[in-house]
mmCIF file of C-alpha atoms and ligand atoms in Angstrom:
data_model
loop_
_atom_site.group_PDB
_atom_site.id
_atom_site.type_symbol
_atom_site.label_atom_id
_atom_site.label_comp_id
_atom_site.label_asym_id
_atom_site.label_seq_id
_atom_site.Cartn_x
_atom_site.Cartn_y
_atom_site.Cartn_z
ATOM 1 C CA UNK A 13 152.784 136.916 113.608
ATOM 2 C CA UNK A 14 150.009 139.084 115.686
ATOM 3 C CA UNK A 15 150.497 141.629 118.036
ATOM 4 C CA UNK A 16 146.959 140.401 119.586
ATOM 5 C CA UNK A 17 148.852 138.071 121.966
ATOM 6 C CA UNK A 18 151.791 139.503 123.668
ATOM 7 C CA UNK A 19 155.192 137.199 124.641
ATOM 8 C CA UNK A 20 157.625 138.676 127.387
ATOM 9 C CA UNK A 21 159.991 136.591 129.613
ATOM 10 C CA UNK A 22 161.430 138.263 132.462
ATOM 11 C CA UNK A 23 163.282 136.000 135.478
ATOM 12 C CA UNK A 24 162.352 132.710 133.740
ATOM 13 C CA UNK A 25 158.847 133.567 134.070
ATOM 14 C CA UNK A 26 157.432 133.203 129.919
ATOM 15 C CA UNK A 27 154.224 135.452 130.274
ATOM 16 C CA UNK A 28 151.359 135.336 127.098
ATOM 17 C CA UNK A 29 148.997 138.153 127.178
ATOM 18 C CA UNK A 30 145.772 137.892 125.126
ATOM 19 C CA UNK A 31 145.513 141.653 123.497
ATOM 20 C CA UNK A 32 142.051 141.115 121.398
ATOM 21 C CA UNK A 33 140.247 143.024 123.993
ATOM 22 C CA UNK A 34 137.830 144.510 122.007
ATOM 23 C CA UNK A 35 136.548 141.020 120.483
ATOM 24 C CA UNK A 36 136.686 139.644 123.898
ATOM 25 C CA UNK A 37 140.254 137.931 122.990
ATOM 26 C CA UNK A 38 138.329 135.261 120.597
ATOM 27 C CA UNK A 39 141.183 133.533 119.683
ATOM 28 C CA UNK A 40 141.782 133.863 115.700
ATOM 29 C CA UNK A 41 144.160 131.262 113.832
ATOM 30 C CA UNK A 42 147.358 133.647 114.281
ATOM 31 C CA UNK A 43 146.610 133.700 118.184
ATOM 32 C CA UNK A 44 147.033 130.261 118.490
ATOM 33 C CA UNK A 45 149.799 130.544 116.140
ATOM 34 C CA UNK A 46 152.232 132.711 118.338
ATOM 35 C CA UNK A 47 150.876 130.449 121.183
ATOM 36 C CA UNK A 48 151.650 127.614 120.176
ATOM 37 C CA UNK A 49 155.546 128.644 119.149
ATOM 38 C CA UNK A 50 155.416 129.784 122.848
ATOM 39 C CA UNK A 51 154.741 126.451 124.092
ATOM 40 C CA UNK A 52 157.180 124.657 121.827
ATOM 41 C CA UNK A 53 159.932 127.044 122.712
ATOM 42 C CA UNK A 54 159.233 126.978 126.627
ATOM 43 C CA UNK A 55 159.732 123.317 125.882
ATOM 44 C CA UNK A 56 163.285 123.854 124.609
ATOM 45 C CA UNK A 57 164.523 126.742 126.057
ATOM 46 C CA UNK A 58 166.533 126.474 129.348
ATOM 47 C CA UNK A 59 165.667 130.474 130.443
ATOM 48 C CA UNK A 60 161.898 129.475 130.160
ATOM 49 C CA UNK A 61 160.622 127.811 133.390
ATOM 50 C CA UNK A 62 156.977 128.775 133.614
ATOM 51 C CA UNK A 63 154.411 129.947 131.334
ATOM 52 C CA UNK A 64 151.602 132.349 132.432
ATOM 53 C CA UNK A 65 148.596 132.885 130.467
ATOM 54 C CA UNK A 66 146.904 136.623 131.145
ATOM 55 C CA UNK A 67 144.457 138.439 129.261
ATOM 56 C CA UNK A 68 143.979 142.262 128.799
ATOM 57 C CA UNK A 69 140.326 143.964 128.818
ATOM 58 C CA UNK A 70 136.978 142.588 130.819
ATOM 59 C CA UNK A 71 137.670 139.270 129.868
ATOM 60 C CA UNK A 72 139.987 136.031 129.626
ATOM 61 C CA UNK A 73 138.814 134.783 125.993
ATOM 62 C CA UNK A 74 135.512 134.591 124.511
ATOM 63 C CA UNK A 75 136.701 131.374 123.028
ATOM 64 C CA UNK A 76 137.750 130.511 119.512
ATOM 65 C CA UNK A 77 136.938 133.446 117.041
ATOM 66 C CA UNK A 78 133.242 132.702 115.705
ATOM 67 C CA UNK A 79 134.369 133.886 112.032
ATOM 68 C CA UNK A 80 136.986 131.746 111.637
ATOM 69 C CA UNK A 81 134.462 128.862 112.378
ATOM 70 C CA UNK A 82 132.175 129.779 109.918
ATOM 71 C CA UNK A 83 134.876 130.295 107.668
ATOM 72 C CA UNK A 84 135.772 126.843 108.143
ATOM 73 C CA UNK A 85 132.261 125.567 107.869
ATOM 74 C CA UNK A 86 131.954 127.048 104.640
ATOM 75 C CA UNK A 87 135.140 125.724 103.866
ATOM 76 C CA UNK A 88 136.510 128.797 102.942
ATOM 77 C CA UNK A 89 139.291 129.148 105.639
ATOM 78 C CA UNK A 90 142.480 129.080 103.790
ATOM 79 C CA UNK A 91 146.429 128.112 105.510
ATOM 80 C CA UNK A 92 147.753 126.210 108.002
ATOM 81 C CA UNK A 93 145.399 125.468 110.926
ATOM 82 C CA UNK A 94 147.195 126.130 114.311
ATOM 83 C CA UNK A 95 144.816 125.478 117.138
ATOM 84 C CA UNK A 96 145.433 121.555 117.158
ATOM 85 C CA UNK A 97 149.518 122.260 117.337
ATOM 86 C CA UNK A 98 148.205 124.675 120.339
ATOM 87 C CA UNK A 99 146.324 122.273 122.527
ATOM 88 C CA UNK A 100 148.837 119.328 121.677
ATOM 89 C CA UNK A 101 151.401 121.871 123.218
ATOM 90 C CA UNK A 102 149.096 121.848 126.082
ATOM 91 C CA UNK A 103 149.168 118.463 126.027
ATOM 92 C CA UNK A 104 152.657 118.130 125.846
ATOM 93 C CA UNK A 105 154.006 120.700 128.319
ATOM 94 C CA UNK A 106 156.151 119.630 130.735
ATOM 95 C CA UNK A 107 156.525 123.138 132.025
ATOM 96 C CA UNK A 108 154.176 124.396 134.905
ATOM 97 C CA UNK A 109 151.560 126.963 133.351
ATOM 98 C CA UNK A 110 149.759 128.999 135.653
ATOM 99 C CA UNK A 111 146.568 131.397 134.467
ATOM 100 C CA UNK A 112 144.726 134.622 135.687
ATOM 101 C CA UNK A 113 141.280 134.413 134.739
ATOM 102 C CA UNK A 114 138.555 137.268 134.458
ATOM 103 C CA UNK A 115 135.476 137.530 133.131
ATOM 104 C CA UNK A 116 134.602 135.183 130.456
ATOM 105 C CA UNK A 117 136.420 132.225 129.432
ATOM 106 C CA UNK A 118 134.310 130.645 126.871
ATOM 107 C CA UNK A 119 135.308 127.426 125.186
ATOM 108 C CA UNK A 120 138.409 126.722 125.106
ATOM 109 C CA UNK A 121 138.839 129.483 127.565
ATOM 110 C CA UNK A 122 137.844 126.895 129.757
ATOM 111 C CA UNK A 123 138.995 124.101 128.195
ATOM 112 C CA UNK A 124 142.648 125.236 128.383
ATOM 113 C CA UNK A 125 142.503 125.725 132.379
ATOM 114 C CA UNK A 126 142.322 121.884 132.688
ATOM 115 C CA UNK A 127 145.909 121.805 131.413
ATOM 116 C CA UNK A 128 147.066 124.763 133.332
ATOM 117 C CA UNK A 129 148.685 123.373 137.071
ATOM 118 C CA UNK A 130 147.388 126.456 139.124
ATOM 119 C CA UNK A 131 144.423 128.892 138.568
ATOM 120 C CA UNK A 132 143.608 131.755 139.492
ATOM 121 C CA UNK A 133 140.192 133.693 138.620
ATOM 122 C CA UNK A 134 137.936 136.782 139.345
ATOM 123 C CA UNK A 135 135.073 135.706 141.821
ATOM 124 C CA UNK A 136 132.868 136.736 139.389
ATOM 125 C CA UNK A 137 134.602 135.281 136.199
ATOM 126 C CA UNK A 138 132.390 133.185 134.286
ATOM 127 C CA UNK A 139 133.866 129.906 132.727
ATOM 128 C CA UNK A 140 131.795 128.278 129.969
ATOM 129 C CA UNK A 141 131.662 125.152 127.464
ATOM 130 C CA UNK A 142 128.705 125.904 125.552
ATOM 131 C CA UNK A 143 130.052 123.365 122.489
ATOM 132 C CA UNK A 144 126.724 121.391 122.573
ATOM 133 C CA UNK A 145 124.750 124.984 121.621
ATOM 134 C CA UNK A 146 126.998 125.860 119.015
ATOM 135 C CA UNK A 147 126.119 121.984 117.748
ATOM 136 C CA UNK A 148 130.384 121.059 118.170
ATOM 137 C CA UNK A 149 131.913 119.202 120.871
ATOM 138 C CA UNK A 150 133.990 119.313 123.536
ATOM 139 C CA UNK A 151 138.020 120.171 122.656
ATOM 140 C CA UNK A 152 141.282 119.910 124.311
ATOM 141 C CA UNK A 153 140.379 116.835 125.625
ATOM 142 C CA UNK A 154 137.891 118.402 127.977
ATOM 143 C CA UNK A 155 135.343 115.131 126.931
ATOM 144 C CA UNK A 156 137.537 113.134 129.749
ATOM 145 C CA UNK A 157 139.192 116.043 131.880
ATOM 146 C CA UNK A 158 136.428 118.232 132.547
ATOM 147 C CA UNK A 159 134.278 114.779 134.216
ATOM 148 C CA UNK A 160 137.402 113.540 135.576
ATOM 149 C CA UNK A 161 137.740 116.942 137.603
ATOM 150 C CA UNK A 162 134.200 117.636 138.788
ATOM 151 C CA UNK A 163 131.846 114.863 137.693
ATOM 152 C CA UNK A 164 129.606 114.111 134.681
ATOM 153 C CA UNK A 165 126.341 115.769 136.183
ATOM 154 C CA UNK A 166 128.400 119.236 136.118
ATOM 155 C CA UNK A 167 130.657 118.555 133.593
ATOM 156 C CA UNK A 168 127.498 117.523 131.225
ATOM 157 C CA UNK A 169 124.971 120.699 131.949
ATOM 158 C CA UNK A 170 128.555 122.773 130.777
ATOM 159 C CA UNK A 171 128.924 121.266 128.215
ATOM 160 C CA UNK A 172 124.734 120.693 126.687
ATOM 161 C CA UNK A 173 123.153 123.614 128.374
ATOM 162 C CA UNK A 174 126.119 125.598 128.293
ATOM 163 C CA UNK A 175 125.421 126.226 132.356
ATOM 164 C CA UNK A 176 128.164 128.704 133.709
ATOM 165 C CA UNK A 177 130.416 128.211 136.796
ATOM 166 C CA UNK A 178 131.595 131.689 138.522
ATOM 167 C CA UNK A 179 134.801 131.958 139.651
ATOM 168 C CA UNK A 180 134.015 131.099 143.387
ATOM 169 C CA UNK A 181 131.976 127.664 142.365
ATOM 170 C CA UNK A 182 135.015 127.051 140.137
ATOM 171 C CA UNK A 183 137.779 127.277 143.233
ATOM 172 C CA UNK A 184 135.167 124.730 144.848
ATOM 173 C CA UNK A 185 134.926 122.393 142.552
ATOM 174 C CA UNK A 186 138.871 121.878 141.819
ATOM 175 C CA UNK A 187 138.858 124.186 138.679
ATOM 176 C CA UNK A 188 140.736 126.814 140.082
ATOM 177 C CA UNK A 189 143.008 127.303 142.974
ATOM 178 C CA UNK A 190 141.716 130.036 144.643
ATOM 179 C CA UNK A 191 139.735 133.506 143.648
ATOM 180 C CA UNK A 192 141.679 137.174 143.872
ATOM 181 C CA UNK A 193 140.082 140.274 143.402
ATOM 182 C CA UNK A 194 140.123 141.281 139.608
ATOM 183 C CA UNK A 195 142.875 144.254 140.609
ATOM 184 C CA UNK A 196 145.049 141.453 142.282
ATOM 185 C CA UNK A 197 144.657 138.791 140.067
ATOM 186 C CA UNK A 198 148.223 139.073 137.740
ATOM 187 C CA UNK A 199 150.165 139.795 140.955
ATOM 188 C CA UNK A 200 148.635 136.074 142.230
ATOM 189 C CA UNK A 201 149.589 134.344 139.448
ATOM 190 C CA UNK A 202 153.140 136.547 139.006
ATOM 191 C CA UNK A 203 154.011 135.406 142.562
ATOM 192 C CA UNK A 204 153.280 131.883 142.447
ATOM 193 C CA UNK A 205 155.171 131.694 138.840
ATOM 194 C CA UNK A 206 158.178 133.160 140.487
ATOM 195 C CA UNK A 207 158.023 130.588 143.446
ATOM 196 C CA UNK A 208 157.870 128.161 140.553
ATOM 197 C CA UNK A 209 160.764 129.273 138.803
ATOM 198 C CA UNK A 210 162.916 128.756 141.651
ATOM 199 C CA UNK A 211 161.746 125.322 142.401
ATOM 200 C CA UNK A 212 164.293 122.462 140.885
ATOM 201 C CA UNK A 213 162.832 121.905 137.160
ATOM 202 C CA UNK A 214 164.042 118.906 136.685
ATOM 203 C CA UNK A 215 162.092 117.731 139.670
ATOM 204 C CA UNK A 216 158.747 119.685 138.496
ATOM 205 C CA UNK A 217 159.253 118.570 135.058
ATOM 206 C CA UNK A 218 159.173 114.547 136.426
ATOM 207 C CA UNK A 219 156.232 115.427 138.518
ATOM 208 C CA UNK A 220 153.790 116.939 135.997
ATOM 209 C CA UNK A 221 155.091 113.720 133.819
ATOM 210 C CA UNK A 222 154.089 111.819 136.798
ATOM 211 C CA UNK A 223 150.416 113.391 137.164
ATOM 212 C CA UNK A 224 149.565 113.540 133.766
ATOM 213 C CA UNK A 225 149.418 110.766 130.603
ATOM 214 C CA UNK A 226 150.203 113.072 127.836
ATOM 215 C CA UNK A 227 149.778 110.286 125.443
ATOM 216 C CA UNK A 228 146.526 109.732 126.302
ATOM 217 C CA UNK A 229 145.159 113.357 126.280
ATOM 218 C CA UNK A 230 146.870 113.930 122.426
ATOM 219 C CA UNK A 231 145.329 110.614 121.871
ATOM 220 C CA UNK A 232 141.659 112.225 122.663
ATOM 221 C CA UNK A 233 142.534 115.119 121.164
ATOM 222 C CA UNK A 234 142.847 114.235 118.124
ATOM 223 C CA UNK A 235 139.364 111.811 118.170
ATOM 224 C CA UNK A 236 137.749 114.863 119.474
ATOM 225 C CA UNK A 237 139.337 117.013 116.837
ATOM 226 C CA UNK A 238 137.881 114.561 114.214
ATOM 227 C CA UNK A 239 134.597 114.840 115.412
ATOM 228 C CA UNK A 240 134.736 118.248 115.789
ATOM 229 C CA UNK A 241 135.945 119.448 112.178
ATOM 230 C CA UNK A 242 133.015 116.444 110.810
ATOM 231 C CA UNK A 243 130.472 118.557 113.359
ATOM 232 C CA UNK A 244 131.595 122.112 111.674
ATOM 233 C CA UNK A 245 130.888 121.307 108.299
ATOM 234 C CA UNK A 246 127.133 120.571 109.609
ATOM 235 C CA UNK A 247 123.391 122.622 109.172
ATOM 236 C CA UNK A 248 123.456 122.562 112.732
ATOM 237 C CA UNK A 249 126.571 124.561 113.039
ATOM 238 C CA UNK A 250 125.921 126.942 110.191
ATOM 239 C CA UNK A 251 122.866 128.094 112.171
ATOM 240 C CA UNK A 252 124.837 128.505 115.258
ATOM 241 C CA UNK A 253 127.214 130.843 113.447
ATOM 242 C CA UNK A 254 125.153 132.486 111.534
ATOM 243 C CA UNK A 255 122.798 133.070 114.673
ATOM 244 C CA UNK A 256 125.322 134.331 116.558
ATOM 245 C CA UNK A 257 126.585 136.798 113.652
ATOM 246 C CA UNK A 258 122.931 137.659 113.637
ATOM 247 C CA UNK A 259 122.505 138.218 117.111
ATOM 248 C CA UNK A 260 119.588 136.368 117.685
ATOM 249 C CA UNK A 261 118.787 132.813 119.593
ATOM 250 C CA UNK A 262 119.648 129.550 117.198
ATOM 251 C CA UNK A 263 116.472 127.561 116.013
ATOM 252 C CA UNK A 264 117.710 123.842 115.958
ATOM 253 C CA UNK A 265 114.081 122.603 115.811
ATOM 254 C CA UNK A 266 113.188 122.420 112.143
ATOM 255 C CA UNK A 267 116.749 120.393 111.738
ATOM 256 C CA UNK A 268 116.864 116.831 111.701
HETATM 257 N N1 COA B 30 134.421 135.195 117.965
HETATM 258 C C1 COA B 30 134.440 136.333 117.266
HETATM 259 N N2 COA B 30 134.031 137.521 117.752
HETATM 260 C C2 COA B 30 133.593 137.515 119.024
HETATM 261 C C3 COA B 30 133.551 136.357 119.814
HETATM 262 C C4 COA B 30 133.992 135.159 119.230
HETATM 263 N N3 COA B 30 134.010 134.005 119.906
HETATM 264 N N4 COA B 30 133.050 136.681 121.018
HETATM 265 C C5 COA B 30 132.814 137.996 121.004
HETATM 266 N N5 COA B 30 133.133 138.511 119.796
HETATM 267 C C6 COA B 30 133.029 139.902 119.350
HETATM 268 C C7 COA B 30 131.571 140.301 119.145
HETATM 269 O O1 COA B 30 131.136 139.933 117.845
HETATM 270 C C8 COA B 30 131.682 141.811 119.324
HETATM 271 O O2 COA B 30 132.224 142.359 118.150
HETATM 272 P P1 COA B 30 131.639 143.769 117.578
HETATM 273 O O3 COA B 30 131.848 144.762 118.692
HETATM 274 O O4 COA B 30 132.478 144.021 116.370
HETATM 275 O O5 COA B 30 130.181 143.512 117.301
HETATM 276 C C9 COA B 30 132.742 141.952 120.414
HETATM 277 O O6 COA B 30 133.494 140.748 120.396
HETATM 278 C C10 COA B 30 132.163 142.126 121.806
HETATM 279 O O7 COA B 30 131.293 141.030 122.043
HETATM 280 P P2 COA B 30 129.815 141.198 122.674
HETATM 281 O O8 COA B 30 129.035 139.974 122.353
HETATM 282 O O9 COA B 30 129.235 142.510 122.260
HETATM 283 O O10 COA B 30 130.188 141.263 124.238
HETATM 284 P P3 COA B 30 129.285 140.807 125.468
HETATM 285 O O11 COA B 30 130.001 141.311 126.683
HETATM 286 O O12 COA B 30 127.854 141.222 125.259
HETATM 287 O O13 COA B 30 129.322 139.208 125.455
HETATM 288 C C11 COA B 30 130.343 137.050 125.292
HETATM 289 C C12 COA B 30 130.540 138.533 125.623
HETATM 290 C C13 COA B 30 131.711 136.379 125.335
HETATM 291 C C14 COA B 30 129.392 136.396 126.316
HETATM 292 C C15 COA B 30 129.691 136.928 123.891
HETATM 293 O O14 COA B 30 130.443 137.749 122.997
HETATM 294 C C16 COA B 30 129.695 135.527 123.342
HETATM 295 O O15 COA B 30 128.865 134.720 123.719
HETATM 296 N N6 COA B 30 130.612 135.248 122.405
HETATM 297 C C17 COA B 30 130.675 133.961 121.748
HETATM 298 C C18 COA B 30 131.368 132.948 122.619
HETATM 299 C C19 COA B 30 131.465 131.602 121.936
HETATM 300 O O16 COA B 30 130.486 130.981 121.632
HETATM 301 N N7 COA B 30 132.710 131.176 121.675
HETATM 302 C C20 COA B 30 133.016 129.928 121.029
HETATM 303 C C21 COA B 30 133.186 128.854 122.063
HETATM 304 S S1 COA B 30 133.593 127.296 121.331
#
């Protein structure tokens, strides 16, 4: 357990708080951990109708934590992995998931919105997939969904030049459902969650079964998840972590 994501359910309404402010919320292996055992439950439980995601601090989630990739490059990253039982819960959820987005939502900050049924984000939120620059690919089946939702031209400079969308851009091109001022931005998503929650479930849960093939998304998960642990054990991605520890630019050039 971590106290870096906080769980409360009040009125049917399952809210999960990302409290790693000071590391921008990078999502660490015990993150996705309480996360996932969110999902699952909201699966299960009858007094769980919705799920929002929130974050605390300046920004959503700078993505998974850095460390615990190049950990895992140098294959020193020890325990049970939970990120993949985290986006399969994505995958799987039947329940509606709404999310208030600020400031940066790097990786699978991003990633995680395509499975999320309304949005809302800062106007000047900044939503990134810079996988190609950190020589990894896309996750969370973003490969497929992030095309599918605005086209391969935008969908491709995300995810190889790591070209940000702002929050505004991202309400026009179907990412999110509308922008709120940063101050208003949990009451947005509180209120449509609570309109949610008195909607017939049984009648949401058959229509987000209708819209989405959940089969299909775990499917690409996990050939995306393959490609993706092959890609961290790679030069490439050693010096993307280690530039990024360093604080300096990554030199690809003098790799084959
Ligand atoms: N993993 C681990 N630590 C991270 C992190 C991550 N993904 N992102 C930020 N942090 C840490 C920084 O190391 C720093 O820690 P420190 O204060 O102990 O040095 C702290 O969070 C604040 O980050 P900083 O870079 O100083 O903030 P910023 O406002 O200048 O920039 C970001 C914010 C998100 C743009 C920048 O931190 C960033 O690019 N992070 C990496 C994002 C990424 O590549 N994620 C993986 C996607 S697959």
């Amino acid at each position: 357990m971590t106290d870096q994501v906080k769980v409360e359910l009040e009125a049917g309404v399952l809210t999960l708080t990302l409290a790693r402010p000071e590391k921008k919320n990078a999502l660490n292996n015990a993150m996705y951990g309480v996360l996932a055992d969110a999902l699952e439950r909201a699966e299960t439980d009858p007094a769980i109708r919705v799920v929002v995601f929130q974050a605390d601090g300046d920004s959503f989630t700078a993505g998974n934590d850095l460390q615990d990739f190049a950990a895992q490059a140098a294959g020193a990253f020890e325990g049970e992995r939970h990120v993949m039982r985290f986006l399969k819960a994505l995958a799987h959820a039947t329940r509606p998931l709404v999310a208030a987005v600020q400031g940066q939502a790097v990786g699978v900050g991003t990633t995680m919105l395509l499975h999320c049924d309304l949005v809302y984000v800062a106007p000047d939120a900044r939503l990134t997939t810079p996988f190609v620059g950190l020589a990894l690919v896309p996750e969370a089946a973003s490969s497929w969904l992030l095309p599918a939702r605005i086209g391969h031209a935008r969908a491709y400079a995300m995810f190889a030049l790591g070209e940000a969308v702002d929050g505004i851009t991202a309400v026009a091109w179907g990412l999110a459902n509308a922008a709120a001022p940063e101050a208003e931005l949990r009451t947005r998503a509180r209120t449509a969650a609570d309109k949610l929650a008195k909607q017939p479930l049984g009648a949401l849960t058959a229509t987000k079964r209708l819209m989405r093939d959940a089969a299909a998304i775990a499917a690409l998960m996990d050939k995306e998840g393959a490609l993706f642990a092959e890609r961290l054990g790679t030069a490439e991605a050693r010096e993307a972590f280690m530039a990024f520890a360093e604080r300096r630019p990554a030199d690809f050039t003098r790799l084959a």
